[in-house]
CSV table of C-alpha atoms in Angstrom, one decimal:
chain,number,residue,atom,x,y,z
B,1,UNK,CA,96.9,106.6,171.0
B,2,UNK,CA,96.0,103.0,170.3
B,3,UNK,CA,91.9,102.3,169.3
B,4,UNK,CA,91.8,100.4,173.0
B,5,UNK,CA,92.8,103.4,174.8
B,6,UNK,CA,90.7,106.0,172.7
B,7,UNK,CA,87.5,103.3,173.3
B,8,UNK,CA,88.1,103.7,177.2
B,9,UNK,CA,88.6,107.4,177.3
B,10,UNK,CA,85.5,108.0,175.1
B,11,UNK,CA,83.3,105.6,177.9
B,12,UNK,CA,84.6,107.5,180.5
B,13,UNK,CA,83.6,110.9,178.9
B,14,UNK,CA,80.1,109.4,178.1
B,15,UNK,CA,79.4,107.7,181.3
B,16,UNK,CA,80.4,111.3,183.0
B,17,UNK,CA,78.4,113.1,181.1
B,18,UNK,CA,80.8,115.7,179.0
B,19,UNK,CA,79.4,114.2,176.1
B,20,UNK,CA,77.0,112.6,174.5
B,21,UNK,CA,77.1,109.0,172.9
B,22,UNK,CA,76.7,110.3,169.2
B,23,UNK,CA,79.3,113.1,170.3
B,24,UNK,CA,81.7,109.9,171.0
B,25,UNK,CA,80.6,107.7,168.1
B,26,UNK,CA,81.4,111.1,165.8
B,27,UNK,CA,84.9,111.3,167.4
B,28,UNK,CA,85.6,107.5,167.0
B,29,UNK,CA,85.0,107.4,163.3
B,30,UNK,CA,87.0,110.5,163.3
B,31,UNK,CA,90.3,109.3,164.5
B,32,UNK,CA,89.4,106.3,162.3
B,33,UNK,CA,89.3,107.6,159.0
B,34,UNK,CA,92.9,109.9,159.8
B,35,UNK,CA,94.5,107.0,161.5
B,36,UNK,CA,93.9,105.5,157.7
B,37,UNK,CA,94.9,108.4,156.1
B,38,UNK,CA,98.3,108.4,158.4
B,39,UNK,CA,98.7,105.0,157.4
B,40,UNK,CA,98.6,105.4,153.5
B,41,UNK,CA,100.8,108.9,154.1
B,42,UNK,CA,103.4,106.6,156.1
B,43,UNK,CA,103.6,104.2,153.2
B,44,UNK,CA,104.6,106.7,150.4
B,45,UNK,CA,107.8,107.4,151.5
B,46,UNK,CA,108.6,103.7,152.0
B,47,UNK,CA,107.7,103.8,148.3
B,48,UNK,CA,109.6,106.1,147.7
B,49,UNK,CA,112.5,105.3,149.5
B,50,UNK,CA,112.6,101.8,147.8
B,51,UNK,CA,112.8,103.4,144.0
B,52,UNK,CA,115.5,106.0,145.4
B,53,UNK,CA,117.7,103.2,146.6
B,54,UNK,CA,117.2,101.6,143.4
B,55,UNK,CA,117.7,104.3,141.2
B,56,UNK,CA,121.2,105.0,144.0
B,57,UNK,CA,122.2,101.4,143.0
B,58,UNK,CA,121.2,101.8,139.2
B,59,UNK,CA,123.3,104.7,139.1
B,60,UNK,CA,126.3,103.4,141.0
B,61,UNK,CA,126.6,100.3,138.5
B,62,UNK,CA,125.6,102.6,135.6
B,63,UNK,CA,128.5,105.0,136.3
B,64,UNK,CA,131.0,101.7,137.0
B,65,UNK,CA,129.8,100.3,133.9
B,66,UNK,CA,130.5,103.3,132.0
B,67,UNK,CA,134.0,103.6,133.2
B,68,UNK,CA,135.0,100.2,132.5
B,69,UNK,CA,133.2,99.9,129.4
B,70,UNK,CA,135.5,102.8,128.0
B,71,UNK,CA,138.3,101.6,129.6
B,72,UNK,CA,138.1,97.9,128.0
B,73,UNK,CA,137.0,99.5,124.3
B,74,UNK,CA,139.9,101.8,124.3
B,75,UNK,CA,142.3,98.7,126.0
B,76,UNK,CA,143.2,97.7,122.2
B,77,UNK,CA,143.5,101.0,120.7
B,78,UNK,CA,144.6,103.1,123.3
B,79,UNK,CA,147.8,103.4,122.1
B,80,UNK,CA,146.8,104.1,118.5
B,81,UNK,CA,145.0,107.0,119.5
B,82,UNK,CA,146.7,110.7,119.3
B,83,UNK,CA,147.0,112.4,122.3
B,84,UNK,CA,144.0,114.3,121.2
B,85,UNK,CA,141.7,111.5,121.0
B,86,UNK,CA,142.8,109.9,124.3
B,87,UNK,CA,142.0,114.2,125.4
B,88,UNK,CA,138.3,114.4,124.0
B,89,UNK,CA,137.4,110.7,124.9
B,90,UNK,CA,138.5,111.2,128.6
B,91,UNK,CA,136.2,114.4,128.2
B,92,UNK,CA,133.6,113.4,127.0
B,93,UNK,CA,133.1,110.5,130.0
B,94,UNK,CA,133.8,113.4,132.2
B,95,UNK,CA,131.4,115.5,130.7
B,96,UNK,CA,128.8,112.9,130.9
B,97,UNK,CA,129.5,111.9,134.4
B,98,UNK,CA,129.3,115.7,135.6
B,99,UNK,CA,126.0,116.2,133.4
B,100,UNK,CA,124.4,113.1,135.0
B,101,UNK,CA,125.1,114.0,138.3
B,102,UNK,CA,124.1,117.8,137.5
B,103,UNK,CA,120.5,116.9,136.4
B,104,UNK,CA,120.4,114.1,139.4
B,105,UNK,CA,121.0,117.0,141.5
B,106,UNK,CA,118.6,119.4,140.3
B,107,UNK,CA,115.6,116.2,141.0
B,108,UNK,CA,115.4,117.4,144.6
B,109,UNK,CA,117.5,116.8,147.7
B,110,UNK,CA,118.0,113.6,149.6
B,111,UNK,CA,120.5,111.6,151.1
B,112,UNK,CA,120.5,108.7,148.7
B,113,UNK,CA,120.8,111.8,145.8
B,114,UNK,CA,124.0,113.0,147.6
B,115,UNK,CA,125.4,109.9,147.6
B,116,UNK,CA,124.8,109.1,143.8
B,117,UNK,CA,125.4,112.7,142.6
B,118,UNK,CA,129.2,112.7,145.1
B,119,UNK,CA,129.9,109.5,142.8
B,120,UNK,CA,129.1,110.6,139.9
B,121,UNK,CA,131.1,114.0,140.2
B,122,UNK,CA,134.4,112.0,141.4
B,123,UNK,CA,133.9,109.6,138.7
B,124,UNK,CA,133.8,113.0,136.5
B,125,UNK,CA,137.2,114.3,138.4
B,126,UNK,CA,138.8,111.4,137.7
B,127,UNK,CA,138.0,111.4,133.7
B,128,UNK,CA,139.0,115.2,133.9
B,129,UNK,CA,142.2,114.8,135.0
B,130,UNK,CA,143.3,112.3,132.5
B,131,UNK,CA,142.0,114.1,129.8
B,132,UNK,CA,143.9,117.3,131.2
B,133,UNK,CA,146.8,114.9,131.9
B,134,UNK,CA,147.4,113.8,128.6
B,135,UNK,CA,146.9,117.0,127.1
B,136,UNK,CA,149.4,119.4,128.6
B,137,UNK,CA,153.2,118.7,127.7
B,138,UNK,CA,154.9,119.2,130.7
B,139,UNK,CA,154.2,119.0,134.5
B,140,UNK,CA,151.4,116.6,133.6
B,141,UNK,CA,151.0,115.4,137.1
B,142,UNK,CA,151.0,118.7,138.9
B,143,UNK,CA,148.5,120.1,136.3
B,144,UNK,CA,146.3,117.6,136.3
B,145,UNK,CA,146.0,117.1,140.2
B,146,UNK,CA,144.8,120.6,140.2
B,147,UNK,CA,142.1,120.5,138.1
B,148,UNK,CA,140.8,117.6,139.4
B,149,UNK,CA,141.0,119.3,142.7
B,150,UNK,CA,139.3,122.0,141.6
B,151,UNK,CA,136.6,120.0,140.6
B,152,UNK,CA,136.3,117.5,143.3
B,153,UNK,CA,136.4,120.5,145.5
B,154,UNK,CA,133.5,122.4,143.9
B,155,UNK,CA,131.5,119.2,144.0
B,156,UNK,CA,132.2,118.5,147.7
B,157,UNK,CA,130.9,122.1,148.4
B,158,UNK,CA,127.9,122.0,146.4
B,159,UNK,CA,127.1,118.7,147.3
B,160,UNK,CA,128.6,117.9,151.5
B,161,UNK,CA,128.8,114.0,151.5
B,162,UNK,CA,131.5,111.5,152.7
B,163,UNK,CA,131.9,110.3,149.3
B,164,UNK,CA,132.6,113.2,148.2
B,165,UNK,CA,134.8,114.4,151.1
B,166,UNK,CA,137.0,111.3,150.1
B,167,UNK,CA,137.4,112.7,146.9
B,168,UNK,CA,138.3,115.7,148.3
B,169,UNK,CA,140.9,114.2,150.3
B,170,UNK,CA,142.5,112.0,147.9
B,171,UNK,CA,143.1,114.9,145.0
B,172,UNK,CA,144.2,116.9,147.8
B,173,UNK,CA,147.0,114.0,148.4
B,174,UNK,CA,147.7,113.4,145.2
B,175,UNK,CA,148.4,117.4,144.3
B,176,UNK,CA,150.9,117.2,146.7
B,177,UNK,CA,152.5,113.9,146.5
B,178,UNK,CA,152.3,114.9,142.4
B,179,UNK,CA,154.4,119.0,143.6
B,180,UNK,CA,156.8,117.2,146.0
B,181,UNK,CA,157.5,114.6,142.7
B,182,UNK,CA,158.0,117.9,140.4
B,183,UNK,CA,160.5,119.2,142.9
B,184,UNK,CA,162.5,116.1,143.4
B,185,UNK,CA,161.9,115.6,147.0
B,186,UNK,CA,159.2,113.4,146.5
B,187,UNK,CA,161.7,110.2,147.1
B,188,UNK,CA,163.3,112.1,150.1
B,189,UNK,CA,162.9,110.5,153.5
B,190,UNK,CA,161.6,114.1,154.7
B,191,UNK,CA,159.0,114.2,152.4
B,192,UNK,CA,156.8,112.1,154.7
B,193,UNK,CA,156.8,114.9,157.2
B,194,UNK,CA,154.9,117.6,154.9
B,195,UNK,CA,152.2,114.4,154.6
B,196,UNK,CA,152.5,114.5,158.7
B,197,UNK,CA,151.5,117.9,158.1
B,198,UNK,CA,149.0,117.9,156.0
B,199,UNK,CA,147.5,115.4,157.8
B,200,UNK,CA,147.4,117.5,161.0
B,201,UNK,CA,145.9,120.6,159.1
B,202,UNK,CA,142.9,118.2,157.1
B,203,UNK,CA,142.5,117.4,161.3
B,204,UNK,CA,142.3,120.9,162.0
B,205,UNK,CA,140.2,121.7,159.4
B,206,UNK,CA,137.5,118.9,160.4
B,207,UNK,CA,137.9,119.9,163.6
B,208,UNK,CA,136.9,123.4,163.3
B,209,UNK,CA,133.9,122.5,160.9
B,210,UNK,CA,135.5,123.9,158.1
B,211,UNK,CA,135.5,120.4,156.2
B,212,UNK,CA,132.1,118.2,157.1
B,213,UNK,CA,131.9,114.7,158.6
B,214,UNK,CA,134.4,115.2,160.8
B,215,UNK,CA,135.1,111.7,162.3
B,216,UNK,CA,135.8,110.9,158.6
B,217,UNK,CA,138.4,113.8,158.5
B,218,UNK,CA,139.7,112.0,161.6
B,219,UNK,CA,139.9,109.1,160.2
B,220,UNK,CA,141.9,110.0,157.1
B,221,UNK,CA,143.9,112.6,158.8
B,222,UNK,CA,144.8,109.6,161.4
B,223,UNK,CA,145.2,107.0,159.1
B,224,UNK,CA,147.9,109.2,156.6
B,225,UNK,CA,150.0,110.0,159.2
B,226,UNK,CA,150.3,106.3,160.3
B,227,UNK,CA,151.0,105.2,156.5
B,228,UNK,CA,153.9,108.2,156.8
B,229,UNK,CA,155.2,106.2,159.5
B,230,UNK,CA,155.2,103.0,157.7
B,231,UNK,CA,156.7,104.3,154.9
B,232,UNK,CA,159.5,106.1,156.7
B,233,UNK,CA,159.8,102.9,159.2
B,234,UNK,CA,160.5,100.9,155.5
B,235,UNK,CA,163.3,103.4,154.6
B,236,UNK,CA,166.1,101.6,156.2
B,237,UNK,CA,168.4,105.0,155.8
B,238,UNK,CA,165.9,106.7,158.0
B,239,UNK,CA,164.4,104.5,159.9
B,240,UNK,CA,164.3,106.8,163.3
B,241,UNK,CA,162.3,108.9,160.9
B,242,UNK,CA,159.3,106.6,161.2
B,243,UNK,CA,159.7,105.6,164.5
B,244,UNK,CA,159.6,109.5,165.7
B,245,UNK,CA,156.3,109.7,163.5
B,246,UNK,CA,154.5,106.6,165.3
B,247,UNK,CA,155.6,108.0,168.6
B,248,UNK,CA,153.8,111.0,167.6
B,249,UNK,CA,150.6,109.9,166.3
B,250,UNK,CA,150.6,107.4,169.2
B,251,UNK,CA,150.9,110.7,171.8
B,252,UNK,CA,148.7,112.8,169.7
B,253,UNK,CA,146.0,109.7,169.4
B,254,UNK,CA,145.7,108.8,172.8
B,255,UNK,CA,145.7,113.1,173.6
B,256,UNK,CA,142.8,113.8,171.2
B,257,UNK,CA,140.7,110.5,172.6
B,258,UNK,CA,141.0,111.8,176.0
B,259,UNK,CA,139.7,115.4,175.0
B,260,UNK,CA,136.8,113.7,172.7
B,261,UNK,CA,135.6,110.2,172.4
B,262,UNK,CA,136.0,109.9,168.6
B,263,UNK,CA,137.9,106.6,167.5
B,264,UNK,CA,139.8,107.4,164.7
B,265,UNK,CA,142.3,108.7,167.3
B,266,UNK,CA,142.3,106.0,169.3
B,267,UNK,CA,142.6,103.5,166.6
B,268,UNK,CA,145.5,105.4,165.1
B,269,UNK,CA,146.9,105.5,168.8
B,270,UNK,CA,146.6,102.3,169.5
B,271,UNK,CA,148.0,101.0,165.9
B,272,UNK,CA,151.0,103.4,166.3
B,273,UNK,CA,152.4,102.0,169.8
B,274,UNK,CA,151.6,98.6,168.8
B,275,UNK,CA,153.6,98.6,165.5
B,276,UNK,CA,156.0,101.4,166.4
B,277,UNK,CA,156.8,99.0,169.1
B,278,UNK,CA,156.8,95.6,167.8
B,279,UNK,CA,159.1,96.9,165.2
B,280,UNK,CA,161.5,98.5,167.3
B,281,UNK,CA,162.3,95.1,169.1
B,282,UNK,CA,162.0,93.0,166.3
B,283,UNK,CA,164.6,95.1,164.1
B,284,UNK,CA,166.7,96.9,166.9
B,285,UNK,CA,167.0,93.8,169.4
B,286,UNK,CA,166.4,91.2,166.8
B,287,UNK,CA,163.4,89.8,168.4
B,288,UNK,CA,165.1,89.0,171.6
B,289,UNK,CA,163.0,86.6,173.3
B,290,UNK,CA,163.3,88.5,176.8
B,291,UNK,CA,161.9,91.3,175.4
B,292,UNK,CA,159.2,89.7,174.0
B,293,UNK,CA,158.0,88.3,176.5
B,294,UNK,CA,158.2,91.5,178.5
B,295,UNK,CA,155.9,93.2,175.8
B,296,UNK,CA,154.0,89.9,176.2
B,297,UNK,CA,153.9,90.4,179.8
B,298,UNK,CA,152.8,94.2,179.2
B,299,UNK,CA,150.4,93.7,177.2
B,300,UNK,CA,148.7,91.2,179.3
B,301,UNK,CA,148.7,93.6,182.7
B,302,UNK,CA,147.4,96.6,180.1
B,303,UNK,CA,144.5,94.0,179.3
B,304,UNK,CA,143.7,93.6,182.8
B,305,UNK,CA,144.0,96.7,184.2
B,306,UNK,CA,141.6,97.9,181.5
B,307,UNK,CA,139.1,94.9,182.4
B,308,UNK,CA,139.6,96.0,186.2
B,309,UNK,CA,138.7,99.7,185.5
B,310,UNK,CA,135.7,98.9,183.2
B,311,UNK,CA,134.5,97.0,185.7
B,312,UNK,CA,135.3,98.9,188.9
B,313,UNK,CA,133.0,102.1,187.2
B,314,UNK,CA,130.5,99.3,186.1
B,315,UNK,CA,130.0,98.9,189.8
């Protein structure tokens, strides 16, 4: 209630009779003095909110220049170093990283702490599995993709952001583009149909609430399977391979938007048919100008019939 509108009420009350003038004046300097006190409560958290955003950025450049520090001092002498001293360096960033983020954590629980803290701990992944990497003698990859799983995925859980659901993700991919590599198959034009797959269950998975921020699952569910595509598109051995995979997400896309309104599967649907088909003319017809200018011609009367509909349920 503005002071206008609590001035006019109190009048009315007076000039009824329900109370009396001092009765009113009390009330007034009542709502007075807590309208102040609202005031100076209301500007503490801006306060606040300003030093956590600039303690988010301080740690975000603190962390990078931490990283990159390292990385330039041990540019030179990286390869004079045993594999045990390329081992305890890597750990000790890690361990700082994952120490930093710990005690951030512990400060309380905000947005801008999740952020900082998910950083932090991926940073620490990362530094983890190099030092793990360079460490073990044989299926380095494998090996080291684990453990940094592990620990991306115990910081995800602890801490549910979508920096650290990224993380998440990408050790996740990197595990098992790093198995299918151990097994031989990575180079194998079927190997981009267990990504298909994964991709699908990460979709699952966000769908069901198992994983949080699930238009972010979408999106990098939706966005792997169209880079499985590509890459089995660019395999000119198996090119049908890609093809079948952009027909696919381009069904599946266009499916899942019509169920729920969320855009990565539209984006991924409409990306799909529009390169799946682009480069089906241009490499199986050779860019025949007919054709062209039929997809031209399609495209045109797609535009305008969506134009017409909009505006038919506008009306």
């Amino acid at each position: 209630m503005s002071a206008d509108a609590l001035d006019r009420a109190l009048a009315e009350l007076i000039g009824t009779g329900e109370i009396s003038p001092e009765q009113g004046a009390r009330l007034r300097d009542r709502f007075h003095a807590n309208l102040t006190l609202v005031d100076i409560a209301d500007a503490k958290p801006t306060e606040k909110t300003k030093r956590a955003v600039l303690g988010e950025i301080g740690g975000y450049i603190g962390g990078g220049f931490t990283l990159v520090a390292v990385l330039l001092i041990l540019g030179e002498s990286w390869r004079n170093l045993t594999d045990f001293g390329r081992a305890l360096t890597l750990g000790i960033l890690a361990l700082i990283f994952f120490v930093v983020g710990y005690l951030i954590h512990q400060g309380g629980r905000s947005t801008t702490r999740s952020r900082l803290v998910a950083t932090l701990a991926l940073f620490g992944a990362i530094a983890i599995t190099g030092c793990v990497g360079v460490s073990v003698p044989s299926y380095k990859a494998p090996i080291a993709f684990t453990v940094g799983l592990i620990a991306a995925a115990i910081a995800y859980l602890r801490n549910r952001t979508s920096v650290g659901h990224i993380g998440f993700y990408g050790f996740s991919l990197a595990l098992l583009a790093a198995l299918l590599d151990a097994m031989k198959v990575l180079v194998d034009s079927q190997a981009i149909f267990v990504f298909v797959l994964f991709a699908a269950a990460w979709y699952w998975l966000s769908s069901r609430g198992w994983i949080g921020e699930k238009v972010l699952g979408y999106a990098l569910a939706s966005a792997t399977t169209f880079i499985s595509g590509e890459i089995g598109f660019a395999n000119s051995s198996h090119r049908w391979y890609g093809y079948l995979i952009l027909f696919f997400t381009a069904v599946m896309g266009f499916l899942l938007y019509s169920k729920a309104r969320h855009w990565p599967a539209l984006v991924a649907g409409v990306a799909a048919l529009t390169f799946g088909v682009g480069q089906l003319v241009a490499e199986t017809l050779h860019g025949a100008l007919g054709v062209s200018i039929g997809l031209l011609a399609a495209g045109l009367a797609l535009l305008g019939a969506s134009a017409y509909i909009f505006r038919s349920r506008k009306r």
